[in-house]
Every structure is written in C-alpha cells, then in structure tokens.
Coordinates of N, CA and C in Angstrom, one line a residue:
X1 N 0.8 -1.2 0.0 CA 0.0 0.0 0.0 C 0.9 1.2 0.0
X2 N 0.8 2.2 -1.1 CA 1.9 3.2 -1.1 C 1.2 4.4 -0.1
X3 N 1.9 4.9 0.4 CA 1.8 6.0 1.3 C 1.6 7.3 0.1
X4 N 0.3 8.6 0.7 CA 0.1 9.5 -0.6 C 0.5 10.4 0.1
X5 N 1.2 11.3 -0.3 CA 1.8 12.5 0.2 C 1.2 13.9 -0.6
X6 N 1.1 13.6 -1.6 CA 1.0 14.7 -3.0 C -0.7 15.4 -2.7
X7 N -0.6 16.7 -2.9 CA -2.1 17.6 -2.6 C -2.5 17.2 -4.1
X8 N -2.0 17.2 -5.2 CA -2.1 17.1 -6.6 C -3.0 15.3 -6.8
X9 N -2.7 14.4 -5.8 CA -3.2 13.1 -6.0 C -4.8 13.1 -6.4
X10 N -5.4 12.1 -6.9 CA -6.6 12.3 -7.7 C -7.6 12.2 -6.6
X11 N -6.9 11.4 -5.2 CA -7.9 11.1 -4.1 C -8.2 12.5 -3.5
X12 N -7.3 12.9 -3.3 CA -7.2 14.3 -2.4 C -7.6 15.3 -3.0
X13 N -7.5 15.3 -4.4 CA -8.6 16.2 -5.1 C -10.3 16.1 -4.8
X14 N -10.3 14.6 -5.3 CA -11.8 14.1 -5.1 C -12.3 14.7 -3.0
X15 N -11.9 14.2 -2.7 CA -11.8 14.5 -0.9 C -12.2 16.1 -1.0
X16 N -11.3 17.1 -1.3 CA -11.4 18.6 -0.9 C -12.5 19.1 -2.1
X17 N -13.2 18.3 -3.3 CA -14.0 18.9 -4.0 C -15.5 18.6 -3.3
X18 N -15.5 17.5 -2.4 CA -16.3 17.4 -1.7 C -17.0 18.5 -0.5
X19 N -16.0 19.2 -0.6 CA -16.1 20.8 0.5 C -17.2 21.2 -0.3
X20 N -17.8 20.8 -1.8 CA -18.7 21.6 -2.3 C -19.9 20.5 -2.5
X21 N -21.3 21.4 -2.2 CA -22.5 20.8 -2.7 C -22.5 20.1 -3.9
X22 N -22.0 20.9 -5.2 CA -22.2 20.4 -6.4 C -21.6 19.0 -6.6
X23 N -20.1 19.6 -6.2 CA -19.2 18.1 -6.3 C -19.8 16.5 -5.2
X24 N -20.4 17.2 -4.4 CA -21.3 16.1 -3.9 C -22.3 15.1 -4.5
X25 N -23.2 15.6 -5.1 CA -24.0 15.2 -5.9 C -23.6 14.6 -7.5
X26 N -22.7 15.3 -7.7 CA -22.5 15.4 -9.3 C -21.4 13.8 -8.8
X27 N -20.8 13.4 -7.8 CA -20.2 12.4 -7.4 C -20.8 11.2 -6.2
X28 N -22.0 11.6 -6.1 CA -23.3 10.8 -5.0 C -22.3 10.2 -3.8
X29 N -21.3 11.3 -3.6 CA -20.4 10.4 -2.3 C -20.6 12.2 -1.3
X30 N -20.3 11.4 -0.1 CA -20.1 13.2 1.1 C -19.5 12.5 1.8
X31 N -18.7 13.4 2.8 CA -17.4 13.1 3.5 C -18.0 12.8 5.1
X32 N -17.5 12.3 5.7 CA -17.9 11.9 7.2 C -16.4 11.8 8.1
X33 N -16.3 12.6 8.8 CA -15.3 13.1 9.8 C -15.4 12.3 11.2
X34 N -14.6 12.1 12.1 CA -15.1 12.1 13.4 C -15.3 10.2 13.7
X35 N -14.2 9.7 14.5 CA -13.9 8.3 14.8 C -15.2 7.7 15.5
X36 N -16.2 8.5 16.0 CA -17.2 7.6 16.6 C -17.9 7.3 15.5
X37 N -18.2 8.2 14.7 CA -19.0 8.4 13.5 C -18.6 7.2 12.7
X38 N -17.8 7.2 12.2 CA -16.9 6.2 11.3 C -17.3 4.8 11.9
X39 N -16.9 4.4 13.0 CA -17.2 2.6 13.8 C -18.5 2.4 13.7
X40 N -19.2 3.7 14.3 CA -21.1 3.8 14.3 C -21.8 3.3 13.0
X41 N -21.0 4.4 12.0 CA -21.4 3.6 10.1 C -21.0 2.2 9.9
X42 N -19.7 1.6 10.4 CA -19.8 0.2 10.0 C -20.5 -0.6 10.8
X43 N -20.7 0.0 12.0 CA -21.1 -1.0 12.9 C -22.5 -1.2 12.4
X44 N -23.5 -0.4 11.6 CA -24.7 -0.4 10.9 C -24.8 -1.3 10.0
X45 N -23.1 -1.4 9.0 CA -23.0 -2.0 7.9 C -22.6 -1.8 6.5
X46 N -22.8 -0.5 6.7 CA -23.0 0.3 5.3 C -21.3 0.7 5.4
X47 N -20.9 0.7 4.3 CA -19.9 0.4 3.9 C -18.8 1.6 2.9
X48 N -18.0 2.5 3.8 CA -17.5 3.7 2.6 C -16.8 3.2 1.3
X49 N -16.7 4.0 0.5 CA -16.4 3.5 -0.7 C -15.1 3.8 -0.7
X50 N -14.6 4.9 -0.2 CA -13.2 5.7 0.5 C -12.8 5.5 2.1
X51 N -11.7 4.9 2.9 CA -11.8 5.3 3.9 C -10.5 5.9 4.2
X52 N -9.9 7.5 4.3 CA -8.4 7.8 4.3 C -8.2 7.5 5.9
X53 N -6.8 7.7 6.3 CA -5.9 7.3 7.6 C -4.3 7.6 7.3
X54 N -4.3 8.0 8.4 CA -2.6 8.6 8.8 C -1.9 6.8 9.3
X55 N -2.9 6.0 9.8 CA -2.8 5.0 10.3 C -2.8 3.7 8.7
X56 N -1.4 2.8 9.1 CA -1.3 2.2 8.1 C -2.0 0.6 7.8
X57 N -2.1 0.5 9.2 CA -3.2 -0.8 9.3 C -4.6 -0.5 9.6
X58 N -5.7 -0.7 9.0 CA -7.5 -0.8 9.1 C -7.5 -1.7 10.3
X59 N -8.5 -1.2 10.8 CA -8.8 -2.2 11.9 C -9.8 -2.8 11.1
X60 N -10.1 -4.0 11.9 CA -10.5 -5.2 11.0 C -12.3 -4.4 11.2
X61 N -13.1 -4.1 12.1 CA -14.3 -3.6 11.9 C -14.9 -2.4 11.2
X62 N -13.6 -2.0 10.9 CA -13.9 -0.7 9.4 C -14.0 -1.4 8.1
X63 N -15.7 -1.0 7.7 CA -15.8 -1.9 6.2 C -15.5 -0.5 5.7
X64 N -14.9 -1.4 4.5 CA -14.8 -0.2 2.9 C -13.8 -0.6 2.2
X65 N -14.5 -0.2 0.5 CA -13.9 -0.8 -0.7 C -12.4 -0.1 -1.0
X66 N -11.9 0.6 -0.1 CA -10.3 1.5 -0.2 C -10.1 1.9 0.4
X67 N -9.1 1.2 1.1 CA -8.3 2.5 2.1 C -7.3 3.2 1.8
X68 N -7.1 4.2 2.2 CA -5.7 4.6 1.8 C -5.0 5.3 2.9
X69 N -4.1 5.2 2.8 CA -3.2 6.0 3.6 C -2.5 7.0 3.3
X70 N -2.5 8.2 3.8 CA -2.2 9.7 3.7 C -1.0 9.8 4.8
X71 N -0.1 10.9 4.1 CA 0.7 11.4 5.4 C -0.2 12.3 6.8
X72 N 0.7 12.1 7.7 CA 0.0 13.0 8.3 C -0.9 14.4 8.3
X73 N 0.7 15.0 7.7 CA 0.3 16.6 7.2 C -0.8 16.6 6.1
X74 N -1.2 15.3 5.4 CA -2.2 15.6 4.0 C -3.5 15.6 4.6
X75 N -3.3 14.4 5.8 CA -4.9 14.3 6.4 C -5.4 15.5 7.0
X76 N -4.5 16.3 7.6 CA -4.8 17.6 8.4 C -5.3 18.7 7.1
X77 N -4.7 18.4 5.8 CA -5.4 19.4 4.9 C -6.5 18.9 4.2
X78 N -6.9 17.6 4.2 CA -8.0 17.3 3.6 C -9.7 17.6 4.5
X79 N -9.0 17.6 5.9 CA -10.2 17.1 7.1 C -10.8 18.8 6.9
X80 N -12.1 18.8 7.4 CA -12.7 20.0 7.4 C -13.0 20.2 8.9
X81 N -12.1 20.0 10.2 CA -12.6 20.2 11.1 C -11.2 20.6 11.7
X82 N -11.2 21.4 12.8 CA -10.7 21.9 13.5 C -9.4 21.0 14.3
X83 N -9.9 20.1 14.6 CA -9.0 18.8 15.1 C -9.4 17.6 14.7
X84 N -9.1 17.2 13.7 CA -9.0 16.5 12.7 C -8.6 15.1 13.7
X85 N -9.5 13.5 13.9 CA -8.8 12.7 14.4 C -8.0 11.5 13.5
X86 N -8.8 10.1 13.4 CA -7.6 9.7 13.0 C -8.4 8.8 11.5
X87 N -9.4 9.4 11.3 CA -10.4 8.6 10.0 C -11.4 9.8 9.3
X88 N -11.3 9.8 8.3 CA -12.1 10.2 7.1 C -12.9 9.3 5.7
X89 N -14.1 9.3 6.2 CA -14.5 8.8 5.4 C -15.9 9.3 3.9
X90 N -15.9 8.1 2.9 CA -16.4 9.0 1.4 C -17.7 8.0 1.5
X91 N -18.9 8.3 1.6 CA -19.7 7.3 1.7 C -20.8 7.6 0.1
X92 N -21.2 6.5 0.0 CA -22.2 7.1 -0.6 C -23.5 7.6 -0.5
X93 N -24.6 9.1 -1.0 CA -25.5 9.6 -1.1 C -26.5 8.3 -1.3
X94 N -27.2 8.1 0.0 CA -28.6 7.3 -0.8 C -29.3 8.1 -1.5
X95 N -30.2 7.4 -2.4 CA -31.0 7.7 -3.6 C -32.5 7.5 -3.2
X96 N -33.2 8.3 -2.9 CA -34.8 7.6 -2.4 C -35.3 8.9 -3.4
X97 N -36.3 7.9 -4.2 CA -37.5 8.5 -4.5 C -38.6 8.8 -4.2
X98 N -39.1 10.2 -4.4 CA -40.0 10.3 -3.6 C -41.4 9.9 -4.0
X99 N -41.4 9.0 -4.7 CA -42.7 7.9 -5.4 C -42.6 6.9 -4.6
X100 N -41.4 6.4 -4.0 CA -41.5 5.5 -3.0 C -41.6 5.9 -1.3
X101 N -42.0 7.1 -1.3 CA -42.5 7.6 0.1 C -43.2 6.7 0.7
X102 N -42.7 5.9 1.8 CA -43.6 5.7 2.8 C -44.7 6.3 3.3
X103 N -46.1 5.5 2.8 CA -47.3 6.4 3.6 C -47.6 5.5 4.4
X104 N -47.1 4.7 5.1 CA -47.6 4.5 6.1 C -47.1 4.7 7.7
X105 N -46.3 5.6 7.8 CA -45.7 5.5 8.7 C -45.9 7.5 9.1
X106 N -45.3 7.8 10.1 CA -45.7 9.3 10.1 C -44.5 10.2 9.7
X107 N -44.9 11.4 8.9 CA -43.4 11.8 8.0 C -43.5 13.3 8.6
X108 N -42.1 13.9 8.5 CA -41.9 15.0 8.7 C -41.5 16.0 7.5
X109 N -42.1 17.0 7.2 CA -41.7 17.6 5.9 C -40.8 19.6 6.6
X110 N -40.0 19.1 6.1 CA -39.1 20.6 6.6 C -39.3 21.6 5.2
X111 N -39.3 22.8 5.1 CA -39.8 23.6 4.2 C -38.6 24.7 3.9
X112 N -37.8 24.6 3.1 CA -36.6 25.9 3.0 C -35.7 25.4 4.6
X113 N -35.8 24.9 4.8 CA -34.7 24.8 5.9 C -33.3 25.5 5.5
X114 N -32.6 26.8 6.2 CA -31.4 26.8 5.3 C -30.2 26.9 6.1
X115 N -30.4 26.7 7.8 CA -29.0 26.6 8.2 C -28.8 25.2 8.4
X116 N -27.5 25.0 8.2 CA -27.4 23.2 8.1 C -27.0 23.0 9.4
X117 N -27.0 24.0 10.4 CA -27.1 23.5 12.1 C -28.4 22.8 12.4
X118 N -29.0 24.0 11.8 CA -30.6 23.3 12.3 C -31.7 22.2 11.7
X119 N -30.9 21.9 10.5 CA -31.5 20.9 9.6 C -31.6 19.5 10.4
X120 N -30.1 19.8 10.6 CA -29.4 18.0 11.5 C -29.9 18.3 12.7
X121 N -30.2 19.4 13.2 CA -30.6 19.3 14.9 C -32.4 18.7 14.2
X122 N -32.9 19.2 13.4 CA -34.1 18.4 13.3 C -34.4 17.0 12.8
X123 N -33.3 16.9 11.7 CA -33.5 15.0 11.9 C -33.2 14.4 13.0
X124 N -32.0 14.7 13.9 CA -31.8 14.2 15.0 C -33.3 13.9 15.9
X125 N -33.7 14.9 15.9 CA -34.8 15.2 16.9 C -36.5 14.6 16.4
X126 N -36.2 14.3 15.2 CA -37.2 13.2 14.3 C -36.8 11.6 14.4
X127 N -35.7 11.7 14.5 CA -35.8 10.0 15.0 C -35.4 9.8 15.8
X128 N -35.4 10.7 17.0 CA -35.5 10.5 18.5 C -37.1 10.2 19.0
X129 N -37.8 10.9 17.9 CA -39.1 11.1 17.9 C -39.8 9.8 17.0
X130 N -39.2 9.2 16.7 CA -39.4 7.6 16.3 C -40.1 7.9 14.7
X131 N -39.8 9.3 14.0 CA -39.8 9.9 12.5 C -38.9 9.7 11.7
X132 N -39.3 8.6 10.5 CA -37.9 8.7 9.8 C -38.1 8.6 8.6
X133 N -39.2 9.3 7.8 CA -39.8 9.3 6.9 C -40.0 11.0 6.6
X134 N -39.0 11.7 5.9 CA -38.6 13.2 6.1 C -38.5 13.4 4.6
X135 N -39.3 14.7 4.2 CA -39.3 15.3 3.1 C -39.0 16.5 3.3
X136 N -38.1 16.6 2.1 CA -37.2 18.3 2.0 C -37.7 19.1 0.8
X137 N -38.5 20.2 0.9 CA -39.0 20.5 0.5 C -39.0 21.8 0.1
X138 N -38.7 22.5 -1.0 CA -37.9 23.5 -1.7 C -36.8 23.6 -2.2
X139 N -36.2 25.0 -1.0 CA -34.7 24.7 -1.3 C -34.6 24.8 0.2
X140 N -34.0 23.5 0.4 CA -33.3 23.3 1.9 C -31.8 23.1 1.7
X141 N -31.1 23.6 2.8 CA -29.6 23.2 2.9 C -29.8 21.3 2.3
X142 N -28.5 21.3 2.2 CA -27.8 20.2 1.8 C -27.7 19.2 3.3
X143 N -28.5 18.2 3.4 CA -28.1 17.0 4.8 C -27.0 16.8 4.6
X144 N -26.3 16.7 3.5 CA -24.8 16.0 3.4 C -24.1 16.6 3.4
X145 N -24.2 18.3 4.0 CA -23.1 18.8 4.3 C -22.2 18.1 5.3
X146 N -21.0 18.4 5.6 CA -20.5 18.0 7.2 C -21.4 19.0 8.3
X147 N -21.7 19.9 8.2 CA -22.1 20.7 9.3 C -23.5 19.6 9.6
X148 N -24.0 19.4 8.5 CA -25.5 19.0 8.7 C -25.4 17.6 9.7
X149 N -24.5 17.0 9.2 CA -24.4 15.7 9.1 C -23.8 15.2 11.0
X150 N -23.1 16.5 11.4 CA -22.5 16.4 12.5 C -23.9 16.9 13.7
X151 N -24.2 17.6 13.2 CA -25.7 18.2 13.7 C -26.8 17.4 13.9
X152 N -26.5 16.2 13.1 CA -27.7 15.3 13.4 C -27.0 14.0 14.1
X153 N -25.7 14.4 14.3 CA -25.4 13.1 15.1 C -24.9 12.0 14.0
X154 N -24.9 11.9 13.0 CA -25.2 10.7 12.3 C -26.7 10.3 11.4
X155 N -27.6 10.7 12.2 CA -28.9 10.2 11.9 C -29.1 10.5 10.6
X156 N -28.7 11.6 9.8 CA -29.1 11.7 8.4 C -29.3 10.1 7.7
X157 N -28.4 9.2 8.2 CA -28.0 7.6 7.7 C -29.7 6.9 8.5
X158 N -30.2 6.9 9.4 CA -31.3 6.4 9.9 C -32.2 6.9 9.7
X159 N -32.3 7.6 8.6 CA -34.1 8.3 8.2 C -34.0 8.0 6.3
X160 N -34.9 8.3 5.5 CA -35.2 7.7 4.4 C -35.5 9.3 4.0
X161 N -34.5 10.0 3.3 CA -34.5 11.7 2.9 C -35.1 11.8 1.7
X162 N -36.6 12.6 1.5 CA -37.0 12.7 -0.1 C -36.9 14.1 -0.4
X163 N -36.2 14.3 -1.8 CA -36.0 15.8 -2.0 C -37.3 16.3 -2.8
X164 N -38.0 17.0 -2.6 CA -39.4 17.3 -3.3 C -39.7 18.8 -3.9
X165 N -40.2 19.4 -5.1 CA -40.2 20.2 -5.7 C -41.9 20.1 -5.7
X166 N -42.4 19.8 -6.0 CA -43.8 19.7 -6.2 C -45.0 19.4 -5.2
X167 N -44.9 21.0 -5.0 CA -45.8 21.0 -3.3 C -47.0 20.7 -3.3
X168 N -48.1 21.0 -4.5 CA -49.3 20.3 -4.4 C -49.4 18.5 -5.1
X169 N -48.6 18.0 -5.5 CA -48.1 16.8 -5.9 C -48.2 16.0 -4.1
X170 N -47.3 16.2 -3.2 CA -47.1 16.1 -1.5 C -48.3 16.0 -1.0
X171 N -49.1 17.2 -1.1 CA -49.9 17.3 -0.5 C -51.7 16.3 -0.7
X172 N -51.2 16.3 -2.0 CA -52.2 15.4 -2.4 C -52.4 13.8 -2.0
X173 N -50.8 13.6 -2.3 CA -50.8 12.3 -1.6 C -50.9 12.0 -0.3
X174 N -50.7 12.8 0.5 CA -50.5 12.9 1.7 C -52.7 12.9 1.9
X175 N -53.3 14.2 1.7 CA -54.8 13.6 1.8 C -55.3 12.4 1.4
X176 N -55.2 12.2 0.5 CA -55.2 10.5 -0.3 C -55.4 10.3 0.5
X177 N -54.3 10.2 1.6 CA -53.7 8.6 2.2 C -54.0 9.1 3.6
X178 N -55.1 9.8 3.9 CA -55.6 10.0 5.4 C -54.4 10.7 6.1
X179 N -53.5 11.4 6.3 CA -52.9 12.0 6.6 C -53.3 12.8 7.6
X180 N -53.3 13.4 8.9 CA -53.8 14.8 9.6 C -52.4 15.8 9.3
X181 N -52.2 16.7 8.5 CA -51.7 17.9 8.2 C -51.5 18.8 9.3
X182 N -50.5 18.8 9.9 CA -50.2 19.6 11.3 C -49.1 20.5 10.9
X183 N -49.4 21.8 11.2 CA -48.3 23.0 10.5 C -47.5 23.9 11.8
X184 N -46.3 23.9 11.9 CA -46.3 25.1 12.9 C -45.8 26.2 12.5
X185 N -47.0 27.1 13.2 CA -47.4 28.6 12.8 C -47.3 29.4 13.9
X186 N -47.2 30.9 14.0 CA -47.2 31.4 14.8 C -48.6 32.0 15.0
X187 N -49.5 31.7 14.6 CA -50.6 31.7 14.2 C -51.9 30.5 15.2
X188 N -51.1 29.2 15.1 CA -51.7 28.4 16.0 C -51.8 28.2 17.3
X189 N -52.5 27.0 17.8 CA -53.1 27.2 18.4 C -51.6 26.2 19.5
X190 N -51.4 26.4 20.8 CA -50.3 26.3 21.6 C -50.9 24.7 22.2
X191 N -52.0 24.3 22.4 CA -52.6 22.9 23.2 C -53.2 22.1 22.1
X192 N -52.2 21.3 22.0 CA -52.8 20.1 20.9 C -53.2 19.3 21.7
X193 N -54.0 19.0 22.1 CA -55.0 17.6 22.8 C -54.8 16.7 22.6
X194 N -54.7 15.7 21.3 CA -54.2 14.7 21.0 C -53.6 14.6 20.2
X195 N -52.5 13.7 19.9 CA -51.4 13.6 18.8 C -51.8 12.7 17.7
X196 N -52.4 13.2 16.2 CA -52.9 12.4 15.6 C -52.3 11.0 15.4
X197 N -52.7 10.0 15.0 CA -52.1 8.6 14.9 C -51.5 8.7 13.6
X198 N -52.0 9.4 12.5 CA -51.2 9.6 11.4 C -51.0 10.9 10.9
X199 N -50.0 11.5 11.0 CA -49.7 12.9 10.4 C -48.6 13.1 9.8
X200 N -48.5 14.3 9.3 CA -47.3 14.9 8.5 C -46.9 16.0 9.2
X201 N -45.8 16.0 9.9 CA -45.8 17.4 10.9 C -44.6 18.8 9.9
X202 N -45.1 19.9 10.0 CA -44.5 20.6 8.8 C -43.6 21.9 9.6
X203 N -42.4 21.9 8.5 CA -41.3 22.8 9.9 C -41.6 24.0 8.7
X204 N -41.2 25.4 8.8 CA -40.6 26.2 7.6 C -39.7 26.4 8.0
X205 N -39.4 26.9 7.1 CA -37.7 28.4 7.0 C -38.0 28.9 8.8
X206 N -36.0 29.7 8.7 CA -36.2 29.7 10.3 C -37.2 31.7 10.3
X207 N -36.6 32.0 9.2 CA -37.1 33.8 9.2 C -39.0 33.5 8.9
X208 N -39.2 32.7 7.6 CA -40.8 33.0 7.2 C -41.6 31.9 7.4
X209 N -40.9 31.2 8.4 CA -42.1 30.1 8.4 C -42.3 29.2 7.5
X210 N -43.8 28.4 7.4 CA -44.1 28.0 6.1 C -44.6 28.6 5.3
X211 N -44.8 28.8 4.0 CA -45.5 29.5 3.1 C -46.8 29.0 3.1
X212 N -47.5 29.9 2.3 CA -49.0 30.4 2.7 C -50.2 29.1 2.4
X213 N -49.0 28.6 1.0 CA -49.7 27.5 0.9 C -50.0 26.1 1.3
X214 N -49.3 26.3 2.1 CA -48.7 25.1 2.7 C -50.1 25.6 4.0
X215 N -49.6 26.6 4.7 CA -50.4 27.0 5.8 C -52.3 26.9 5.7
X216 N -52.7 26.8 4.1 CA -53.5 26.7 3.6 C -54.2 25.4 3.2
X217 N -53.7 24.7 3.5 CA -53.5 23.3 3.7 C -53.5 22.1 4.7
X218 N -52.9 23.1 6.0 CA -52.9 22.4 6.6 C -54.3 22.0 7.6
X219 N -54.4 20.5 8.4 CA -55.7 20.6 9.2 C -55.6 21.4 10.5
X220 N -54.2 21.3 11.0 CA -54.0 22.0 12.0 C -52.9 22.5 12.4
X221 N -53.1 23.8 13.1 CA -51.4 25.1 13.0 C -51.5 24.9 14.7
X222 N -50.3 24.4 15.0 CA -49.9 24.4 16.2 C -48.5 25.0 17.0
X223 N -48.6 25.7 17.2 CA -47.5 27.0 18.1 C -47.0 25.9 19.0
X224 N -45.9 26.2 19.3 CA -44.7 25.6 20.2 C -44.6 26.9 21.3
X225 N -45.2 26.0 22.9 CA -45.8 26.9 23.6 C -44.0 27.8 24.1
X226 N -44.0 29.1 24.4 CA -42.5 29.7 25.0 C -42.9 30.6 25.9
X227 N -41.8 31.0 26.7 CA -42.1 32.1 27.4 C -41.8 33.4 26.6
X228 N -42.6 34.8 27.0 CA -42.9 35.5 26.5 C -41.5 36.6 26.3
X229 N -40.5 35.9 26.6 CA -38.9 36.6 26.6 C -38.4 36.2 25.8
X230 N -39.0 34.9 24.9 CA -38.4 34.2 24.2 C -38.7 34.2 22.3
X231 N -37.8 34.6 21.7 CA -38.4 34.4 20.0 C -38.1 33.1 19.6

C-alpha cells in the first residue's frame, strides 16, 4: 500500500472537492469526519467507498472498498474540522425516490430549511421522535453537508431523505392517504389535545415560516408553547 503524500493526488482532489455541494452530488459520495462516526457507520454495515488514515493498518471492523493512507500533514489538509482525528471517510448519497415515500408511517416535511445546524438538529430530533420518513421540501440546505451531518449526530444515515419540488403533488398524496396535516405557525393554536395517529408534521424556514400555501393546507397550526422573553 503506497503512502500518498501529494495535494495534486486524484484522491485528495476528489476528498477537498467534496467541501462543495455540487461536487457532492455530481459524485453521490459526502465526506464523514469524526472516529465515533466512522465505527457507528460500520457498525450499521453500510460500507465507505473511500476510507483515508494517517494509520497504516484498518482495523478489522472498518468496512470499505479503499483504504488509503495519507501522510500525516495531507490528512490535516484534507479534514474539514478543527482537530481532525484519525479517519475520514467518502460514503455514498442514498438515492430515495419520492414515489417511494412511505405512507404508512408518520413523515416529517421541513420547508426551505437553510441553516445546516438546524436541519441536522431536526433530523436528529425526528428519529428521537421515532420519525424517519422526512421530506425536504424547496430549497433546503444540503443534509450531506459535514455541518448537517455532525448536527444530526449521524442520523441523516437512519431516516429515508426525499427531495421534493412539487408541493401540491405532496400534499395530495398525503390527503389521499388520510394523513392529519399539522403546520407550525405562529398563528396556531399552543394545546394540541391529541397527537394524531397519522400525520405529516411541517417545519418552515427559520425567518418565514411555512408559506401560505402550505399553511392553507394544513388541518392543524400548532405554536410551540414559549415564554414570552423568548423568540
């Protein structure tokens, strides 16, 4: 196994073009930082397609189709984090269509989401919430950023992500299929009584909320009760 030293190598290009959305997609691979992160992905099963290391032997519980080994100083320029530990890995972008949406289970649809802190603090907080059936809907940050991805803990990998453009297309299926349409508005009402058995619960943007039509849509707008010091 040759040791890579060179910034010019085709890996370490691939690796730092991944700093970008496009290069993400246009290559269905995103980067994953951070040694718990990395054992936690194999320990699931799923398997990187890249795994870099300053370290010249894999431990035997790290799956993936390549390893490679980097000098020290390369891994510290490839890593996008601050203290960079001792694994980077290139996984691949699942692919879900959103024709194969689960309707039978209860989905969360986020609307323009655009900080990727708060994206991953809401999947996180969706399949803590036993939600893993999430539609992204507009233009939302990218889950596969690293920011997103660190923000959710990992969980982006434990929920089934559909990217969706066609908001009355959603919405229809969603009535179809008995759905209760629950929106939070600042507008609604703070005491939900009961938690419907099947719903679609709807986040917006962090500045405008959901849009009108969405709010127009829904069966019920429910406010997230706060103290009155609080935005």
């Amino acid at each position: 196994m040759d040791l890579i030293s060179s910034k010019s190598n085709q890996y370490i290009k691939l690796v730092k073009s991944l700093q970008d959305k496009k290069n993400r997609y246009i290559n269905s691979l995103f980067p994953v930082e951070g040694d718990k992160f990395i054992f936690d992905i194999s320990a699931k099963g799923i398997v990187a397609k890249y795994l870099f290391s300053y370290i010249e032997e894999k431990p035997e519980q790290l799956k993936c189709e390549n390893y490679i080994v980097v000098t020290r100083e390369l891994f510290d320029y490839i890593s996008d984090v601050r203290t960079p530990q001792t694994y980077l890995g290139l996984y691949s972008i699942p692919k879900n269509d959103i024709d194969k949406l689960s309707l039978e289970h209860n989905i969360l649809l986020l609307e323009n989401i655009q900080n990727p802190n708060n994206l991953g603090a809401l999947v996180r907080s969706s399949v803590c919430a036993g939600i893993t059936e999430i539609i992204l809907l507009g233009n939302c940050t990218d889950p596969y950023s690293s920011k997103s991805f660190r923000s959710s803990a990992g969980c982006v990998l434990n929920v089934n992500l559909y990217q969706a453009i066609d908001m009355d297309c959603i919405l229809t299926k969603l009535k179809i299929n008995d759905y209760v349409i629950v929106g939070t508005h600042l507008a609604g009402d703070s005491n939900l009584i009961k938690i419907p058995d099947k719903f679609c619960l709807i986040i917006g943007n962090e500045g405008n909320g959901i849009s009108q039509h969405l709010k127009d849509n829904c069966d019920i707008l429910y406010k997230l009760p706060m103290k009155d010091d609080c935005e």
